[in-house]
Amino acid sequence: MSFRKALRMACGFAGGSAVLVCAAVAADTRGFFGEPYRFRQTPGAVHAAQPPSWPSVNGWDNNWDKRDPSSMVNGRRKESVGDNGSPDVENNKPKATRHIFLIRHSQYNLNGNGDKERFLTPLGREQAELTGQRLAALGLKYDVMVHSSMTRAIETANIISKYLPDVELVSCDLLREGAPIEPVPPVAHWKPEAVQYHEDGARIEAAFRRYIHRADAKQKADSYEIIVCHANVIRYFVCRALQFPPEGWLRMGLNNGSITWLTIRPSGRVGLRALGDSGFMPPDKLTR
C-alpha cells in the first residue's frame, strides 16, 4: 500500500479519527504500544493522560517509536537465530530518513464564534503566502501535506498549496488544537478543565504516534512531509520526539506561519533542524 493511500485510509473516512483515538487509548491500556498509557487519578479530579516514562538525563530510548527492527521480529525466531543474525532484523531495518515540517497556522480571527468563524485575517493570509514561498524556495520534493481539519489550518494549507501544486492535501482530525498535557510550571492565563487534558491528551498523543516515527523498512528514498496544525500540537510533538519532559511544552513560543523541522534517521535518532523559524517574514508581518 502506498504512503498516500495509507494516509487517506487513516484520515479520509468520516468518523475515522474518532475510531483511531478510541483504538489508541484502548490499545495502550492493554500494553499494545509497549508501556501502558497511564491516567493519574485523585479524588474528585481527572488529570491529563501521561505518556510513557522518560529515560534518564543521560539516556535515550532507541525504541521510542516501537519500530526498532529487533523489536519487530517474531519472538521464537528471535530466540533461535539471535538479534543480530536474524534475516528478519535486516529486512525490518529502515533505510530512509524522514523530514517532517510542522507549520503553525497563520493569524486568525480570535473573536470568531466557533471554528467556522475563526478564519484567517488579511495579515494571516499574507503570512501563509510567505510560508508557501519559503517552503517552495527550499527546493525539496515534498511527498504530502497533512493538515488539521480546523478552519485556520485548512485555509493556511490551501494557500501554501498554491506554491506546491503537485503535493497532495490530506485532512486529519487528530491534529486539531487542544490541551495536550498540563504544563509545568502552570500559567495563570490559561487553565483548561482537567477533563479537556484527559480527552485532548489522548488524541494528540495518538497523532504523535501516527505521524512522528522512523521510516518504514519498505521506504527506499528520503521523504519530506508537511504537517499544518497548531502551536500546542507542534510543541508537544517536539518534546515527545526529543524525549524531553512533555510538561515543558508551554515554555516554547511559535509565531504564526512558522516552520519547525524535525529529522528522523533510520536508527530512530531525532534531530531538530529548526524550531518556529519565521525569519523569512518581514518584522511587521510577525505575530504570535
PDB file of C-alpha atoms in Angstrom:
ATOM      1  CA  MET A   1       0.000   0.000   0.000  1.00  0.00           C
ATOM      2  CA  SER A   2       1.396   3.405  -0.935  1.00  0.00           C
ATOM      3  CA  PHE A   3       2.232   6.100   1.610  1.00  0.00           C
ATOM      4  CA  ARG A   4      -0.551   8.366   0.298  1.00  0.00           C
ATOM      5  CA  LYS A   5      -3.171   5.613   0.271  1.00  0.00           C
ATOM      6  CA  ALA A   6      -2.320   4.775   3.864  1.00  0.00           C
ATOM      7  CA  LEU A   7      -2.806   8.401   4.873  1.00  0.00           C
ATOM      8  CA  ARG A   8      -6.149   8.619   3.079  1.00  0.00           C
ATOM      9  CA  MET A   9      -7.344   5.460   4.810  1.00  0.00           C
ATOM     10  CA  ALA A  10      -6.234   6.793   8.184  1.00  0.00           C
ATOM     11  CA  CYS A  11      -7.716  10.270   7.903  1.00  0.00           C
ATOM     12  CA  GLY A  12     -10.109  10.402   4.975  1.00  0.00           C
ATOM     13  CA  PHE A  13     -13.061   8.375   6.197  1.00  0.00           C
ATOM     14  CA  ALA A  14     -15.887  10.075   8.095  1.00  0.00           C
ATOM     15  CA  GLY A  15     -15.516   9.386  11.771  1.00  0.00           C
ATOM     16  CA  GLY A  16     -12.192   7.663  11.218  1.00  0.00           C
ATOM     17  CA  SER A  17     -10.332   9.912  13.616  1.00  0.00           C
ATOM     18  CA  ALA A  18     -12.662   9.137  16.469  1.00  0.00           C
ATOM     19  CA  VAL A  19     -12.096   5.435  15.871  1.00  0.00           C
ATOM     20  CA  LEU A  20      -8.320   5.969  15.853  1.00  0.00           C
ATOM     21  CA  VAL A  21      -8.403   7.798  19.162  1.00  0.00           C
ATOM     22  CA  CYS A  22     -10.543   5.144  20.803  1.00  0.00           C
ATOM     23  CA  ALA A  23      -8.347   2.405  19.378  1.00  0.00           C
ATOM     24  CA  ALA A  24      -5.159   4.130  20.523  1.00  0.00           C
ATOM     25  CA  VAL A  25      -6.398   4.553  24.074  1.00  0.00           C
ATOM     26  CA  ALA A  26      -7.814   1.035  24.222  1.00  0.00           C
ATOM     27  CA  ALA A  27      -4.612  -0.429  22.805  1.00  0.00           C
ATOM     28  CA  ASP A  28      -2.451   1.421  25.308  1.00  0.00           C
ATOM     29  CA  THR A  29      -4.468   0.264  28.289  1.00  0.00           C
ATOM     30  CA  ARG A  30      -3.651  -3.280  27.153  1.00  0.00           C
ATOM     31  CA  GLY A  31       0.021  -2.545  26.574  1.00  0.00           C
ATOM     32  CA  PHE A  32      -0.064  -2.831  22.762  1.00  0.00           C
ATOM     33  CA  PHE A  33       2.192   0.220  22.395  1.00  0.00           C
ATOM     34  CA  GLY A  34       4.638  -1.010  24.992  1.00  0.00           C
ATOM     35  CA  GLU A  35       4.331   0.501  28.452  1.00  0.00           C
ATOM     36  CA  PRO A  36       0.636   1.120  29.184  1.00  0.00           C
ATOM     37  CA  TYR A  37      -0.673   4.651  28.916  1.00  0.00           C
ATOM     38  CA  ARG A  38      -1.350   5.860  32.455  1.00  0.00           C
ATOM     39  CA  PHE A  39      -4.089   8.090  33.775  1.00  0.00           C
ATOM     40  CA  ARG A  40      -3.434   9.858  37.056  1.00  0.00           C
ATOM     41  CA  GLN A  41      -6.484   9.945  39.275  1.00  0.00           C
ATOM     42  CA  THR A  42      -7.050  11.761  42.514  1.00  0.00           C
ATOM     43  CA  PRO A  43     -10.310  12.092  44.445  1.00  0.00           C
ATOM     44  CA  GLY A  44     -12.685  14.462  42.688  1.00  0.00           C
ATOM     45  CA  ALA A  45     -10.496  15.133  39.632  1.00  0.00           C
ATOM     46  CA  VAL A  46      -9.464  13.589  36.336  1.00  0.00           C
ATOM     47  CA  HIS A  47      -5.944  14.543  35.236  1.00  0.00           C
ATOM     48  CA  ALA A  48      -4.224  14.528  31.879  1.00  0.00           C
ATOM     49  CA  ALA A  49      -3.145  11.291  30.281  1.00  0.00           C
ATOM     50  CA  GLN A  50       0.589  10.737  30.738  1.00  0.00           C
ATOM     51  CA  PRO A  51       2.946   9.487  28.010  1.00  0.00           C
ATOM     52  CA  PRO A  52       5.284   6.610  28.881  1.00  0.00           C
ATOM     53  CA  SER A  53       8.012   7.266  31.442  1.00  0.00           C
ATOM     54  CA  TRP A  54      11.042   9.136  30.142  1.00  0.00           C
ATOM     55  CA  PRO A  55      14.650   7.944  30.030  1.00  0.00           C
ATOM     56  CA  SER A  56      17.227   9.354  32.410  1.00  0.00           C
ATOM     57  CA  VAL A  57      19.024  12.590  31.601  1.00  0.00           C
ATOM     58  CA  ASN A  58      21.936  10.632  30.108  1.00  0.00           C
ATOM     59  CA  GLY A  59      19.805   8.032  28.361  1.00  0.00           C
ATOM     60  CA  TRP A  60      17.978   7.657  25.080  1.00  0.00           C
ATOM     61  CA  ASP A  61      15.217   5.161  24.362  1.00  0.00           C
ATOM     62  CA  ASN A  62      16.201   3.724  20.971  1.00  0.00           C
ATOM     63  CA  ASN A  63      12.815   2.067  20.645  1.00  0.00           C
ATOM     64  CA  TRP A  64      10.805   5.221  21.450  1.00  0.00           C
ATOM     65  CA  ASP A  65       8.527   4.668  18.428  1.00  0.00           C
ATOM     66  CA  LYS A  66       8.284   0.880  18.930  1.00  0.00           C
ATOM     67  CA  ARG A  67       9.794   0.416  15.446  1.00  0.00           C
ATOM     68  CA  ASP A  68      13.292  -0.701  16.334  1.00  0.00           C
ATOM     69  CA  PRO A  69      13.998  -3.644  13.981  1.00  0.00           C
ATOM     70  CA  SER A  70      14.923  -6.041  16.774  1.00  0.00           C
ATOM     71  CA  SER A  71      11.585  -5.404  18.486  1.00  0.00           C
ATOM     72  CA  MET A  72       9.614  -6.249  15.343  1.00  0.00           C
ATOM     73  CA  VAL A  73      10.930  -9.811  14.940  1.00  0.00           C
ATOM     74  CA  ASN A  74       8.823 -12.833  15.791  1.00  0.00           C
ATOM     75  CA  GLY A  75       9.728 -13.971  19.323  1.00  0.00           C
ATOM     76  CA  ARG A  76      10.524 -17.649  18.575  1.00  0.00           C
ATOM     77  CA  ARG A  77      12.724 -16.905  15.585  1.00  0.00           C
ATOM     78  CA  LYS A  78      14.478 -14.181  17.547  1.00  0.00           C
ATOM     79  CA  GLU A  79      15.435 -16.716  20.221  1.00  0.00           C
ATOM     80  CA  SER A  80      16.653 -19.269  17.672  1.00  0.00           C
ATOM     81  CA  VAL A  81      18.852 -17.062  15.481  1.00  0.00           C
ATOM     82  CA  GLY A  82      19.731 -14.177  17.785  1.00  0.00           C
ATOM     83  CA  ASP A  83      19.136 -10.451  17.371  1.00  0.00           C
ATOM     84  CA  ASN A  84      21.958  -9.593  15.003  1.00  0.00           C
ATOM     85  CA  GLY A  85      21.939 -12.674  12.789  1.00  0.00           C
ATOM     86  CA  SER A  86      18.238 -12.720  12.035  1.00  0.00           C
ATOM     87  CA  PRO A  87      17.322 -12.010   8.405  1.00  0.00           C
ATOM     88  CA  ASP A  88      14.067 -10.564   9.747  1.00  0.00           C
ATOM     89  CA  VAL A  89      16.025  -7.912  11.640  1.00  0.00           C
ATOM     90  CA  GLU A  90      17.849  -6.918   8.460  1.00  0.00           C
ATOM     91  CA  ASN A  91      14.613  -6.843   6.468  1.00  0.00           C
ATOM     92  CA  ASN A  92      12.972  -4.615   9.066  1.00  0.00           C
ATOM     93  CA  LYS A  93      15.780  -2.062   9.179  1.00  0.00           C
ATOM     94  CA  PRO A  94      14.709   1.366   7.880  1.00  0.00           C
ATOM     95  CA  LYS A  95      16.910   2.815   5.165  1.00  0.00           C
ATOM     96  CA  ALA A  96      15.394   6.258   4.621  1.00  0.00           C
ATOM     97  CA  THR A  97      15.283   9.486   6.604  1.00  0.00           C
ATOM     98  CA  ARG A  98      12.011  11.274   7.245  1.00  0.00           C
ATOM     99  CA  HIS A  99      11.949  15.076   7.201  1.00  0.00           C
ATOM    100  CA  ILE A 100       8.823  16.470   8.855  1.00  0.00           C
ATOM    101  CA  PHE A 101       7.911  20.146   8.513  1.00  0.00           C
ATOM    102  CA  LEU A 102       5.479  21.270  11.209  1.00  0.00           C
ATOM    103  CA  ILE A 103       3.770  24.500  10.176  1.00  0.00           C
ATOM    104  CA  ARG A 104       1.781  26.606  12.602  1.00  0.00           C
ATOM    105  CA  HIS A 105      -1.347  28.096  11.005  1.00  0.00           C
ATOM    106  CA  SER A 106      -1.381  31.805  10.221  1.00  0.00           C
ATOM    107  CA  GLN A 107      -3.052  34.578  12.239  1.00  0.00           C
ATOM    108  CA  TYR A 108      -6.833  34.132  12.510  1.00  0.00           C
ATOM    109  CA  ASN A 109      -9.907  35.935  13.807  1.00  0.00           C
ATOM    110  CA  LEU A 110      -9.771  35.421  17.569  1.00  0.00           C
ATOM    111  CA  ASN A 111     -13.248  36.891  18.030  1.00  0.00           C
ATOM    112  CA  GLY A 112     -14.956  34.275  15.902  1.00  0.00           C
ATOM    113  CA  ASN A 113     -17.895  32.385  17.372  1.00  0.00           C
ATOM    114  CA  GLY A 114     -16.818  28.793  16.845  1.00  0.00           C
ATOM    115  CA  ASP A 115     -14.325  27.257  14.450  1.00  0.00           C
ATOM    116  CA  LYS A 116     -16.067  28.291  11.218  1.00  0.00           C
ATOM    117  CA  GLU A 117     -15.770  31.978  12.103  1.00  0.00           C
ATOM    118  CA  ARG A 118     -12.132  31.695  13.156  1.00  0.00           C
ATOM    119  CA  PHE A 119     -10.815  32.178   9.641  1.00  0.00           C
ATOM    120  CA  LEU A 120      -7.556  33.833   8.636  1.00  0.00           C
ATOM    121  CA  THR A 121      -7.182  37.579   8.880  1.00  0.00           C
ATOM    122  CA  PRO A 122      -5.801  39.534   5.881  1.00  0.00           C
ATOM    123  CA  LEU A 123      -2.417  39.508   7.627  1.00  0.00           C
ATOM    124  CA  GLY A 124      -2.773  35.782   8.236  1.00  0.00           C
ATOM    125  CA  ARG A 125      -3.286  35.206   4.522  1.00  0.00           C
ATOM    126  CA  GLU A 126      -0.115  37.190   3.812  1.00  0.00           C
ATOM    127  CA  GLN A 127       1.765  35.066   6.335  1.00  0.00           C
ATOM    128  CA  ALA A 128       0.602  31.858   4.642  1.00  0.00           C
ATOM    129  CA  GLU A 129       1.774  33.210   1.284  1.00  0.00           C
ATOM    130  CA  LEU A 130       5.219  33.853   2.763  1.00  0.00           C
ATOM    131  CA  THR A 131       5.350  30.377   4.319  1.00  0.00           C
ATOM    132  CA  GLY A 132       4.391  28.787   0.995  1.00  0.00           C
ATOM    133  CA  GLN A 133       7.076  30.773  -0.800  1.00  0.00           C
ATOM    134  CA  ARG A 134       9.668  29.701   1.767  1.00  0.00           C
ATOM    135  CA  LEU A 135       8.806  26.013   1.503  1.00  0.00           C
ATOM    136  CA  ALA A 136       8.925  26.194  -2.282  1.00  0.00           C
ATOM    137  CA  ALA A 137      12.268  28.026  -2.198  1.00  0.00           C
ATOM    138  CA  LEU A 138      13.838  25.130  -0.272  1.00  0.00           C
ATOM    139  CA  GLY A 139      13.609  23.128  -3.497  1.00  0.00           C
ATOM    140  CA  LEU A 140      12.596  19.871  -1.823  1.00  0.00           C
ATOM    141  CA  LYS A 141      10.374  17.178  -3.298  1.00  0.00           C
ATOM    142  CA  TYR A 142       7.522  17.073  -0.785  1.00  0.00           C
ATOM    143  CA  ASP A 143       5.529  13.865  -0.552  1.00  0.00           C
ATOM    144  CA  VAL A 144       2.340  15.017   1.140  1.00  0.00           C
ATOM    145  CA  MET A 145       0.791  17.884   3.128  1.00  0.00           C
ATOM    146  CA  VAL A 146      -1.392  16.782   6.041  1.00  0.00           C
ATOM    147  CA  HIS A 147      -3.413  19.454   7.806  1.00  0.00           C
ATOM    148  CA  SER A 148      -5.689  19.824  10.802  1.00  0.00           C
ATOM    149  CA  SER A 149      -9.397  19.912   9.999  1.00  0.00           C
ATOM    150  CA  MET A 150      -9.840  23.274  11.769  1.00  0.00           C
ATOM    151  CA  THR A 151     -10.667  26.265   9.558  1.00  0.00           C
ATOM    152  CA  ARG A 152      -7.487  28.229  10.196  1.00  0.00           C
ATOM    153  CA  ALA A 153      -5.285  25.230   9.367  1.00  0.00           C
ATOM    154  CA  ILE A 154      -7.300  24.355   6.244  1.00  0.00           C
ATOM    155  CA  GLU A 155      -7.014  27.897   4.906  1.00  0.00           C
ATOM    156  CA  THR A 156      -3.290  28.048   5.688  1.00  0.00           C
ATOM    157  CA  ALA A 157      -2.673  24.730   3.912  1.00  0.00           C
ATOM    158  CA  ASN A 158      -4.691  25.790   0.865  1.00  0.00           C
ATOM    159  CA  ILE A 159      -2.646  28.981   0.453  1.00  0.00           C
ATOM    160  CA  ILE A 160       0.641  27.108   0.886  1.00  0.00           C
ATOM    161  CA  SER A 161      -0.583  24.581  -1.669  1.00  0.00           C
ATOM    162  CA  LYS A 162      -0.579  27.281  -4.381  1.00  0.00           C
ATOM    163  CA  TYR A 163       3.223  27.186  -4.229  1.00  0.00           C
ATOM    164  CA  LEU A 164       3.380  23.374  -4.067  1.00  0.00           C
ATOM    165  CA  PRO A 165       0.694  22.416  -6.623  1.00  0.00           C
ATOM    166  CA  ASP A 166       1.831  18.813  -7.038  1.00  0.00           C
ATOM    167  CA  VAL A 167       1.686  17.972  -3.332  1.00  0.00           C
ATOM    168  CA  GLU A 168      -1.435  16.106  -2.207  1.00  0.00           C
ATOM    169  CA  LEU A 169      -3.501  17.580   0.644  1.00  0.00           C
ATOM    170  CA  VAL A 170      -4.861  15.283   3.364  1.00  0.00           C
ATOM    171  CA  SER A 171      -7.072  16.397   6.278  1.00  0.00           C
ATOM    172  CA  CYS A 172      -6.857  14.787   9.725  1.00  0.00           C
ATOM    173  CA  ASP A 173      -8.985  15.400  12.829  1.00  0.00           C
ATOM    174  CA  LEU A 174      -6.268  14.087  15.151  1.00  0.00           C
ATOM    175  CA  LEU A 175      -4.245  17.252  14.502  1.00  0.00           C
ATOM    176  CA  ARG A 176      -6.874  19.670  15.827  1.00  0.00           C
ATOM    177  CA  GLU A 177      -5.787  22.113  18.535  1.00  0.00           C
ATOM    178  CA  GLY A 178      -6.191  21.134  22.160  1.00  0.00           C
ATOM    179  CA  ALA A 179      -4.610  20.794  25.593  1.00  0.00           C
ATOM    180  CA  PRO A 180      -2.005  18.026  25.314  1.00  0.00           C
ATOM    181  CA  ILE A 181      -0.833  17.787  28.916  1.00  0.00           C
ATOM    182  CA  GLU A 182      -0.914  20.017  31.981  1.00  0.00           C
ATOM    183  CA  PRO A 183       2.078  22.374  31.677  1.00  0.00           C
ATOM    184  CA  VAL A 184       4.804  22.694  34.302  1.00  0.00           C
ATOM    185  CA  PRO A 185       5.132  25.300  35.654  1.00  0.00           C
ATOM    186  CA  PRO A 186       1.437  26.200  35.445  1.00  0.00           C
ATOM    187  CA  VAL A 187       0.330  29.512  33.964  1.00  0.00           C
ATOM    188  CA  ALA A 188      -2.413  31.778  35.279  1.00  0.00           C
ATOM    189  CA  HIS A 189      -3.823  32.945  31.927  1.00  0.00           C
ATOM    190  CA  TRP A 190      -4.707  29.500  30.541  1.00  0.00           C
ATOM    191  CA  LYS A 191      -6.334  26.828  32.687  1.00  0.00           C
ATOM    192  CA  PRO A 192      -8.382  24.214  30.816  1.00  0.00           C
ATOM    193  CA  GLU A 193     -10.590  21.849  32.769  1.00  0.00           C
ATOM    194  CA  ALA A 194      -8.961  18.561  33.781  1.00  0.00           C
ATOM    195  CA  VAL A 195     -11.309  16.641  31.502  1.00  0.00           C
ATOM    196  CA  GLN A 196     -10.006  18.606  28.483  1.00  0.00           C
ATOM    197  CA  TYR A 197      -6.464  17.418  29.180  1.00  0.00           C
ATOM    198  CA  HIS A 198      -7.859  13.921  29.563  1.00  0.00           C
ATOM    199  CA  GLU A 199      -9.626  13.959  26.179  1.00  0.00           C
ATOM    200  CA  ASP A 200      -7.251  16.129  24.114  1.00  0.00           C
ATOM    201  CA  GLY A 201      -4.166  14.472  25.531  1.00  0.00           C
ATOM    202  CA  ALA A 202      -5.141  11.027  24.244  1.00  0.00           C
ATOM    203  CA  ARG A 203      -5.976  12.419  20.788  1.00  0.00           C
ATOM    204  CA  ILE A 204      -2.785  14.464  20.411  1.00  0.00           C
ATOM    205  CA  GLU A 205      -0.682  11.553  21.650  1.00  0.00           C
ATOM    206  CA  ALA A 206      -2.399   9.362  19.032  1.00  0.00           C
ATOM    207  CA  ALA A 207      -1.478  11.972  16.394  1.00  0.00           C
ATOM    208  CA  PHE A 208       2.141  11.893  17.552  1.00  0.00           C
ATOM    209  CA  ARG A 209       2.309   8.118  17.250  1.00  0.00           C
ATOM    210  CA  ARG A 210       0.729   8.224  13.798  1.00  0.00           C
ATOM    211  CA  TYR A 211       2.975  10.865  12.263  1.00  0.00           C
ATOM    212  CA  ILE A 212       6.233  11.028  14.243  1.00  0.00           C
ATOM    213  CA  HIS A 213       8.269   7.846  13.828  1.00  0.00           C
ATOM    214  CA  ARG A 214      11.136   6.434  11.790  1.00  0.00           C
ATOM    215  CA  ALA A 215      10.564   5.374   8.189  1.00  0.00           C
ATOM    216  CA  ASP A 216       9.041   2.050   7.262  1.00  0.00           C
ATOM    217  CA  ALA A 217      11.550  -0.540   6.057  1.00  0.00           C
ATOM    218  CA  LYS A 218       9.863  -0.525   2.635  1.00  0.00           C
ATOM    219  CA  GLN A 219      10.567   3.192   2.153  1.00  0.00           C
ATOM    220  CA  LYS A 220      13.619   3.456  -0.100  1.00  0.00           C
ATOM    221  CA  ALA A 221      14.058   7.212  -0.523  1.00  0.00           C
ATOM    222  CA  ASP A 222      14.122  10.040   1.994  1.00  0.00           C
ATOM    223  CA  SER A 223      10.729  11.709   2.442  1.00  0.00           C
ATOM    224  CA  TYR A 224       9.702  15.328   3.002  1.00  0.00           C
ATOM    225  CA  GLU A 225       6.319  15.706   4.658  1.00  0.00           C
ATOM    226  CA  ILE A 226       4.446  18.846   5.695  1.00  0.00           C
ATOM    227  CA  ILE A 227       2.020  18.961   8.623  1.00  0.00           C
ATOM    228  CA  VAL A 228      -0.035  22.151   9.040  1.00  0.00           C
ATOM    229  CA  CYS A 229      -1.527  22.306  12.509  1.00  0.00           C
ATOM    230  CA  HIS A 230      -1.369  24.241  15.788  1.00  0.00           C
ATOM    231  CA  ALA A 231       1.120  25.597  18.308  1.00  0.00           C
ATOM    232  CA  ASN A 232       0.149  23.293  21.188  1.00  0.00           C
ATOM    233  CA  VAL A 233       0.322  20.224  18.979  1.00  0.00           C
ATOM    234  CA  ILE A 234       3.688  21.190  17.484  1.00  0.00           C
ATOM    235  CA  ARG A 235       5.281  21.989  20.844  1.00  0.00           C
ATOM    236  CA  TYR A 236       4.081  18.707  22.317  1.00  0.00           C
ATOM    237  CA  PHE A 237       5.392  16.800  19.281  1.00  0.00           C
ATOM    238  CA  VAL A 238       8.818  18.416  19.659  1.00  0.00           C
ATOM    239  CA  CYS A 239       9.067  17.499  23.355  1.00  0.00           C
ATOM    240  CA  ARG A 240       7.993  13.924  22.697  1.00  0.00           C
ATOM    241  CA  ALA A 241      10.272  13.441  19.680  1.00  0.00           C
ATOM    242  CA  LEU A 242      13.342  14.764  21.529  1.00  0.00           C
ATOM    243  CA  GLN A 243      12.410  12.792  24.654  1.00  0.00           C
ATOM    244  CA  PHE A 244      12.168  15.953  26.718  1.00  0.00           C
ATOM    245  CA  PRO A 245       9.599  16.084  29.552  1.00  0.00           C
ATOM    246  CA  PRO A 246       6.365  16.845  27.679  1.00  0.00           C
ATOM    247  CA  GLU A 247       5.097  19.010  30.539  1.00  0.00           C
ATOM    248  CA  GLY A 248       7.530  21.665  29.308  1.00  0.00           C
ATOM    249  CA  TRP A 249       5.737  22.245  26.001  1.00  0.00           C
ATOM    250  CA  LEU A 250       4.307  25.638  27.017  1.00  0.00           C
ATOM    251  CA  ARG A 251       7.770  27.065  27.684  1.00  0.00           C
ATOM    252  CA  MET A 252       8.256  27.438  23.920  1.00  0.00           C
ATOM    253  CA  GLY A 253       6.690  30.081  21.697  1.00  0.00           C
ATOM    254  CA  LEU A 254       5.877  29.787  17.981  1.00  0.00           C
ATOM    255  CA  ASN A 255       4.990  32.583  15.580  1.00  0.00           C
ATOM    256  CA  ASN A 256       2.096  32.225  13.160  1.00  0.00           C
ATOM    257  CA  GLY A 257       3.156  30.605   9.901  1.00  0.00           C
ATOM    258  CA  SER A 258       6.470  29.449  11.388  1.00  0.00           C
ATOM    259  CA  ILE A 259       8.324  26.301  10.316  1.00  0.00           C
ATOM    260  CA  THR A 260       9.587  23.607  12.679  1.00  0.00           C
ATOM    261  CA  TRP A 261      11.744  20.947  11.022  1.00  0.00           C
ATOM    262  CA  LEU A 262      12.224  17.500  12.559  1.00  0.00           C
ATOM    263  CA  THR A 263      14.516  14.853  11.075  1.00  0.00           C
ATOM    264  CA  ILE A 264      14.151  11.169  11.975  1.00  0.00           C
ATOM    265  CA  ARG A 265      17.050   8.942  10.923  1.00  0.00           C
ATOM    266  CA  PRO A 266      16.748   5.215  10.123  1.00  0.00           C
ATOM    267  CA  SER A 267      18.322   4.466  13.502  1.00  0.00           C
ATOM    268  CA  GLY A 268      15.484   6.328  15.249  1.00  0.00           C
ATOM    269  CA  ARG A 269      17.713   9.263  16.146  1.00  0.00           C
ATOM    270  CA  VAL A 270      15.780  12.543  16.055  1.00  0.00           C
ATOM    271  CA  GLY A 271      17.166  15.955  15.190  1.00  0.00           C
ATOM    272  CA  LEU A 272      15.557  19.387  15.456  1.00  0.00           C
ATOM    273  CA  ARG A 273      16.815  21.406  12.499  1.00  0.00           C
ATOM    274  CA  ALA A 274      14.561  24.405  13.115  1.00  0.00           C
ATOM    275  CA  LEU A 275      12.091  25.449  15.805  1.00  0.00           C
ATOM    276  CA  GLY A 276       9.489  28.055  14.885  1.00  0.00           C
ATOM    277  CA  ASP A 277      11.541  29.552  12.064  1.00  0.00           C
ATOM    278  CA  SER A 278       9.896  32.750  10.820  1.00  0.00           C
ATOM    279  CA  GLY A 279      12.989  34.658   9.742  1.00  0.00           C
ATOM    280  CA  PHE A 280      11.707  34.647   6.168  1.00  0.00           C
ATOM    281  CA  MET A 281       8.941  37.082   7.189  1.00  0.00           C
ATOM    282  CA  PRO A 282       9.398  40.850   7.483  1.00  0.00           C
ATOM    283  CA  PRO A 283       9.229  42.072  11.103  1.00  0.00           C
ATOM    284  CA  ASP A 284       5.895  43.820  10.519  1.00  0.00           C
ATOM    285  CA  LYS A 285       4.307  40.511   9.471  1.00  0.00           C
ATOM    286  CA  LEU A 286       5.222  38.604  12.633  1.00  0.00           C
ATOM    287  CA  THR A 287       2.502  37.637  15.105  1.00  0.00           C
ATOM    288  CA  ARG A 288       2.179  35.052  17.810  1.00  0.00           C
TER     289      ARG A 288
END
